């Protein structure tokens, strides 16, 4: 298990699937998966999510 968003417990595979399904911005991944919507308001996961978008879109 490779957690990206610790607050929401969202795994890397879920983010990658969202990006491959067309979520090509941080905001779209947020809406699609709830990653980045937790208590820390993405301070811990935004960079990692943006990196996954760059690598997988
Ligand atoms: S780790 Fe993602 S919102 Fe806090």
mmCIF file of C-alpha atoms and ligand atoms in Angstrom:
data_model
loop_
_atom_site.group_PDB
_atom_site.id
_atom_site.type_symbol
_atom_site.label_atom_id
_atom_site.label_comp_id
_atom_site.label_asym_id
_atom_site.label_seq_id
_atom_site.Cartn_x
_atom_site.Cartn_y
_atom_site.Cartn_z
ATOM 1 C CA UNK A 1 0.000 0.000 0.000
ATOM 2 C CA UNK A 2 1.401 3.350 -1.048
ATOM 3 C CA UNK A 3 -0.503 6.204 0.577
ATOM 4 C CA UNK A 4 -0.353 9.603 -1.077
ATOM 5 C CA UNK A 5 -2.996 11.493 0.893
ATOM 6 C CA UNK A 6 -2.544 10.538 4.521
ATOM 7 C CA UNK A 7 -5.567 12.476 5.784
ATOM 8 C CA UNK A 8 -8.006 10.713 3.493
ATOM 9 C CA UNK A 9 -6.153 7.430 3.137
ATOM 10 C CA UNK A 10 -5.939 7.662 -0.662
ATOM 11 C CA UNK A 11 -3.467 5.359 -2.348
ATOM 12 C CA UNK A 12 -1.164 6.092 -5.252
ATOM 13 C CA UNK A 13 -3.001 3.663 -7.572
ATOM 14 C CA UNK A 14 -6.272 5.572 -7.093
ATOM 15 C CA UNK A 15 -4.601 8.880 -8.020
ATOM 16 C CA UNK A 16 -2.972 7.357 -11.093
ATOM 17 C CA UNK A 17 -6.267 5.860 -12.269
ATOM 18 C CA UNK A 18 -7.971 9.239 -11.853
ATOM 19 C CA UNK A 19 -5.247 10.956 -13.906
ATOM 20 C CA UNK A 20 -5.466 8.328 -16.636
ATOM 21 C CA UNK A 21 -9.243 8.780 -16.685
ATOM 22 C CA UNK A 22 -8.739 12.480 -17.480
ATOM 23 C CA UNK A 23 -8.153 14.355 -14.232
ATOM 24 C CA UNK A 24 -5.208 16.463 -15.400
ATOM 25 C CA UNK A 25 -5.139 19.101 -12.649
ATOM 26 C CA UNK A 26 -4.826 18.961 -8.874
ATOM 27 C CA UNK A 27 -8.375 20.312 -8.511
ATOM 28 C CA UNK A 28 -9.837 17.613 -10.780
ATOM 29 C CA UNK A 29 -8.039 14.849 -8.870
ATOM 30 C CA UNK A 30 -9.360 16.378 -5.644
ATOM 31 C CA UNK A 31 -12.936 16.314 -6.910
ATOM 32 C CA UNK A 32 -12.616 12.821 -8.320
ATOM 33 C CA UNK A 33 -10.868 11.082 -5.413
ATOM 34 C CA UNK A 34 -11.169 13.366 -2.331
ATOM 35 C CA UNK A 35 -7.363 13.315 -2.075
ATOM 36 C CA UNK A 36 -6.195 16.695 -0.856
ATOM 37 C CA UNK A 37 -9.473 17.489 0.908
ATOM 38 C CA UNK A 38 -8.431 16.409 4.383
ATOM 39 C CA UNK A 39 -7.493 18.102 7.603
ATOM 40 C CA UNK A 40 -4.082 19.376 6.458
ATOM 41 C CA UNK A 41 -5.696 20.957 3.369
ATOM 42 C CA UNK A 42 -3.208 19.229 1.072
ATOM 43 C CA UNK A 43 -0.104 20.665 2.711
ATOM 44 C CA UNK A 44 1.321 17.137 2.916
ATOM 45 C CA UNK A 45 0.050 15.646 -0.358
ATOM 46 C CA UNK A 46 -0.283 18.367 -3.000
ATOM 47 C CA UNK A 47 3.296 18.115 -4.286
ATOM 48 C CA UNK A 48 3.054 14.342 -4.589
ATOM 49 C CA UNK A 49 -0.305 14.528 -6.378
ATOM 50 C CA UNK A 50 1.051 17.113 -8.824
ATOM 51 C CA UNK A 51 4.061 14.896 -9.482
ATOM 52 C CA UNK A 52 1.778 11.936 -10.230
ATOM 53 C CA UNK A 53 -0.252 14.099 -12.627
ATOM 54 C CA UNK A 54 2.924 15.145 -14.482
ATOM 55 C CA UNK A 55 4.127 11.557 -14.713
ATOM 56 C CA UNK A 56 0.847 9.972 -15.774
ATOM 57 C CA UNK A 57 -1.204 12.395 -17.861
HETATM 58 S S1 LIG B 1 -2.505 14.479 3.368
HETATM 59 FE FE1 LIG B 1 -3.888 14.927 1.824
HETATM 60 S S2 LIG B 1 -5.229 16.397 2.670
HETATM 61 FE FE2 LIG B 1 -3.811 15.956 4.222
#
